[in-house]
């Protein structure tokens, strides 16, 4: 589990990971594969938030539209001018389920934090909202993203989740962290502020 600037080794897994372990959960991502990171469950400690070190800008500016309950929509272009974290997870992902309670606790204490959690390949927003309610993770917004649109933007055949992307003020990916982040750290909010400040 590592945090890498986007100009280093990609976080996308190869197809050779199929069948390696029962901990890998697979879902189709429009012809590609969406996988839960097996090694995330094998690590004792998550990455610190400050491990999201901004590297060179990469990818086209993010212009995805997210769907929420009751027909609400969120255009990520609305974040232009302010860096944010895009946290990609899924309801069926074991490592995601381990991280969500800590992320929920962080967001409950820091409701204005520039973190956008988004579920992928997990059904519609109502289904995701129900999952979060049952898990008692009410501070996490039930945003979902269309998997085909996400794949078209990221241009890769597979994605390991959970993954957090640092998006700068122009919409470019600047760093990624595959696996969980340490949202329970006493200084996690301070770390986040520094990470976002370096990606302006």
CSV table of C-alpha atoms in Angstrom, one decimal:
chain,number,residue,atom,x,y,z
A,1,UNK,CA,0.0,0.0,0.0
A,2,UNK,CA,1.6,3.2,-1.1
A,3,UNK,CA,1.0,6.8,-2.0
A,4,UNK,CA,2.5,7.8,-5.3
A,5,UNK,CA,2.6,11.1,-7.2
A,6,UNK,CA,0.7,10.5,-10.4
A,7,UNK,CA,3.8,10.7,-12.5
A,8,UNK,CA,5.2,7.6,-10.8
A,9,UNK,CA,4.0,4.0,-11.0
A,10,UNK,CA,0.3,3.8,-11.8
A,11,UNK,CA,-2.1,2.4,-9.2
A,12,UNK,CA,-4.0,0.3,-11.8
A,13,UNK,CA,-3.6,-3.4,-11.3
A,14,UNK,CA,-2.8,-5.9,-14.0
A,15,UNK,CA,-5.1,-8.7,-14.9
A,16,UNK,CA,-2.7,-11.2,-13.4
A,17,UNK,CA,-4.2,-10.4,-10.0
A,18,UNK,CA,-7.3,-12.4,-10.9
A,19,UNK,CA,-7.6,-15.5,-8.9
A,20,UNK,CA,-4.6,-14.8,-6.7
A,21,UNK,CA,-6.6,-14.5,-3.6
A,22,UNK,CA,-10.1,-14.8,-2.4
A,23,UNK,CA,-9.9,-11.3,-1.0
A,24,UNK,CA,-9.9,-9.8,-4.4
A,25,UNK,CA,-13.5,-8.8,-5.4
A,26,UNK,CA,-14.0,-8.2,-9.1
A,27,UNK,CA,-16.6,-6.1,-11.0
A,28,UNK,CA,-16.7,-5.2,-14.6
A,29,UNK,CA,-15.8,-1.6,-15.4
A,30,UNK,CA,-17.1,-1.3,-19.0
A,31,UNK,CA,-14.8,-4.0,-20.4
A,32,UNK,CA,-12.1,-3.3,-17.8
A,33,UNK,CA,-11.9,-4.5,-14.2
A,34,UNK,CA,-12.6,-2.9,-10.9
A,35,UNK,CA,-10.8,-4.6,-8.0
A,36,UNK,CA,-10.6,-4.4,-4.2
A,37,UNK,CA,-7.0,-4.1,-3.1
A,38,UNK,CA,-6.0,-7.4,-1.4
A,39,UNK,CA,-2.9,-6.0,0.1
A,40,UNK,CA,-4.9,-3.3,1.9
A,41,UNK,CA,-6.3,-5.9,4.3
A,42,UNK,CA,-2.9,-7.3,4.9
A,43,UNK,CA,-1.4,-4.1,6.1
A,44,UNK,CA,-1.7,-3.1,9.8
A,45,UNK,CA,-1.4,0.7,9.3
A,46,UNK,CA,-3.1,2.9,6.7
A,47,UNK,CA,-1.2,5.6,4.8
A,48,UNK,CA,-1.0,9.0,6.6
A,49,UNK,CA,-3.0,11.7,4.9
A,50,UNK,CA,0.2,13.7,4.4
A,51,UNK,CA,1.5,10.9,2.1
A,52,UNK,CA,-0.5,12.5,-0.7
A,53,UNK,CA,2.4,14.5,-2.0
A,54,UNK,CA,1.6,16.6,-5.1
A,55,UNK,CA,3.5,15.6,-8.2
A,56,UNK,CA,3.2,16.9,-11.8
A,57,UNK,CA,-0.3,17.5,-13.0
A,58,UNK,CA,-1.8,14.6,-15.0
A,59,UNK,CA,-4.9,13.5,-16.9
A,60,UNK,CA,-7.5,15.8,-18.5
A,61,UNK,CA,-9.2,18.1,-16.0
A,62,UNK,CA,-11.8,16.1,-14.1
A,63,UNK,CA,-15.3,17.0,-15.4
A,64,UNK,CA,-17.4,14.1,-14.0
A,65,UNK,CA,-20.9,14.5,-12.7
A,66,UNK,CA,-22.0,12.6,-9.6
A,67,UNK,CA,-25.5,11.5,-8.7
A,68,UNK,CA,-26.9,11.6,-5.2
A,69,UNK,CA,-30.2,10.6,-3.6
A,70,UNK,CA,-33.4,12.3,-4.7
A,71,UNK,CA,-32.0,13.3,-8.0
A,72,UNK,CA,-29.3,15.6,-6.7
A,73,UNK,CA,-26.3,16.1,-9.0
A,74,UNK,CA,-22.7,17.4,-8.3
A,75,UNK,CA,-20.5,18.6,-11.1
A,76,UNK,CA,-16.9,18.2,-10.0
A,77,UNK,CA,-16.1,21.2,-12.3
A,78,UNK,CA,-17.7,23.3,-9.5
A,79,UNK,CA,-14.5,22.7,-7.5
A,80,UNK,CA,-12.4,24.6,-9.9
A,81,UNK,CA,-10.1,27.0,-8.0
A,82,UNK,CA,-9.9,24.8,-4.9
A,83,UNK,CA,-8.1,21.5,-4.5
A,84,UNK,CA,-10.0,18.5,-3.1
A,85,UNK,CA,-9.7,14.8,-2.5
A,86,UNK,CA,-11.8,12.4,-4.5
A,87,UNK,CA,-12.2,9.2,-2.5
A,88,UNK,CA,-13.4,6.2,-4.6
A,89,UNK,CA,-14.9,3.3,-2.9
A,90,UNK,CA,-17.5,0.5,-3.3
A,91,UNK,CA,-20.1,-1.1,-1.1
A,92,UNK,CA,-18.7,-4.6,-1.9
A,93,UNK,CA,-15.1,-3.7,-1.1
A,94,UNK,CA,-13.7,-5.2,2.1
A,95,UNK,CA,-10.9,-2.7,2.6
A,96,UNK,CA,-13.4,0.2,1.9
A,97,UNK,CA,-15.6,-1.1,4.7
A,98,UNK,CA,-12.7,-1.0,7.1
A,99,UNK,CA,-11.8,2.6,6.1
A,100,UNK,CA,-15.3,4.1,6.0
A,101,UNK,CA,-16.0,4.3,9.7
A,102,UNK,CA,-12.8,6.3,10.3
A,103,UNK,CA,-13.5,8.6,7.3
A,104,UNK,CA,-17.1,9.0,8.6
A,105,UNK,CA,-15.7,10.1,12.0
A,106,UNK,CA,-13.3,12.5,10.4
A,107,UNK,CA,-16.1,14.1,8.3
A,108,UNK,CA,-18.4,14.3,11.3
A,109,UNK,CA,-15.7,16.4,13.1
A,110,UNK,CA,-14.7,18.3,9.9
A,111,UNK,CA,-18.0,18.7,7.9
A,112,UNK,CA,-16.4,21.4,5.6
A,113,UNK,CA,-13.4,19.2,4.6
A,114,UNK,CA,-12.8,19.2,0.9
A,115,UNK,CA,-13.3,15.5,0.5
A,116,UNK,CA,-15.7,14.0,-2.0
A,117,UNK,CA,-16.4,10.3,-1.4
A,118,UNK,CA,-17.9,8.6,-4.4
A,119,UNK,CA,-19.1,5.0,-4.8
A,120,UNK,CA,-18.5,3.1,-8.0
A,121,UNK,CA,-20.1,0.0,-9.3
A,122,UNK,CA,-22.4,-0.1,-6.3
A,123,UNK,CA,-25.8,0.6,-7.6
A,124,UNK,CA,-27.7,3.8,-7.6
A,125,UNK,CA,-27.4,6.6,-5.0
A,126,UNK,CA,-30.4,5.3,-3.1
A,127,UNK,CA,-28.8,1.9,-2.7
A,128,UNK,CA,-25.6,3.5,-1.5
A,129,UNK,CA,-27.4,5.8,0.9
A,130,UNK,CA,-29.2,2.8,2.4
A,131,UNK,CA,-25.8,1.0,2.8
A,132,UNK,CA,-24.3,4.0,4.6
A,133,UNK,CA,-27.3,4.3,6.9
A,134,UNK,CA,-27.1,0.7,7.9
A,135,UNK,CA,-23.4,1.1,8.5
A,136,UNK,CA,-24.0,4.2,10.6
A,137,UNK,CA,-21.8,6.3,8.3
A,138,UNK,CA,-24.2,9.2,8.0
A,139,UNK,CA,-21.4,11.8,7.6
A,140,UNK,CA,-20.4,10.3,4.2
A,141,UNK,CA,-22.4,11.6,1.3
A,142,UNK,CA,-24.0,9.0,-1.0
A,143,UNK,CA,-22.5,10.2,-4.3
A,144,UNK,CA,-22.1,7.7,-7.1
A,145,UNK,CA,-20.3,8.0,-10.4
A,146,UNK,CA,-21.1,6.3,-13.7
A,147,UNK,CA,-18.4,3.6,-14.1
A,148,UNK,CA,-18.2,4.1,-17.9
A,149,UNK,CA,-17.7,7.8,-17.5
A,150,UNK,CA,-15.1,7.3,-14.9
A,151,UNK,CA,-13.2,4.8,-17.1
A,152,UNK,CA,-13.4,7.2,-20.1
A,153,UNK,CA,-11.8,9.9,-18.0
A,154,UNK,CA,-9.1,7.8,-16.4
A,155,UNK,CA,-8.1,5.8,-19.6
A,156,UNK,CA,-7.1,2.6,-17.9
A,157,UNK,CA,-8.5,-1.0,-17.9
A,158,UNK,CA,-8.7,-1.6,-14.1
A,159,UNK,CA,-8.8,0.3,-10.8
A,160,UNK,CA,-7.8,-0.9,-7.3
A,161,UNK,CA,-10.0,0.5,-4.5
A,162,UNK,CA,-10.2,2.2,-2.1
A,163,UNK,CA,-8.2,4.9,-3.8
A,164,UNK,CA,-8.0,8.6,-3.0
A,165,UNK,CA,-7.0,11.1,-5.7
A,166,UNK,CA,-5.6,14.6,-5.0
A,167,UNK,CA,-7.2,17.0,-7.5
A,168,UNK,CA,-5.7,20.4,-7.9
A,169,UNK,CA,-7.5,23.7,-8.4
A,170,UNK,CA,-7.4,23.2,-12.2
A,171,UNK,CA,-8.9,19.8,-12.0
A,172,UNK,CA,-5.8,17.7,-12.6
A,173,UNK,CA,-4.8,14.6,-10.7
A,174,UNK,CA,-1.7,15.4,-8.7
A,175,UNK,CA,-1.3,12.4,-6.4
A,176,UNK,CA,-2.9,9.1,-5.5
A,177,UNK,CA,-3.1,6.8,-2.5
A,178,UNK,CA,-4.2,3.3,-3.1
A,179,UNK,CA,-5.6,1.6,0.0
A,180,UNK,CA,-6.9,3.4,3.2
A,181,UNK,CA,-5.8,6.7,4.7
A,182,UNK,CA,-5.3,7.3,8.4
A,183,UNK,CA,-8.4,9.5,9.0
A,184,UNK,CA,-8.2,8.6,12.7
A,185,UNK,CA,-4.8,10.4,13.3
A,186,UNK,CA,-5.0,13.2,15.8
A,187,UNK,CA,-3.6,15.7,13.3
A,188,UNK,CA,-5.4,14.3,10.2
A,189,UNK,CA,-7.2,17.7,9.6
A,190,UNK,CA,-3.9,19.6,9.8
A,191,UNK,CA,-2.3,17.0,7.4
A,192,UNK,CA,-5.2,17.5,5.0
A,193,UNK,CA,-4.9,21.3,5.0
A,194,UNK,CA,-1.2,21.0,4.1
A,195,UNK,CA,-1.8,18.5,1.3
A,196,UNK,CA,-4.5,20.7,-0.2
A,197,UNK,CA,-2.3,23.8,0.1
A,198,UNK,CA,0.4,22.2,-1.9
A,199,UNK,CA,-1.9,21.4,-4.8
A,200,UNK,CA,-3.3,24.8,-5.5
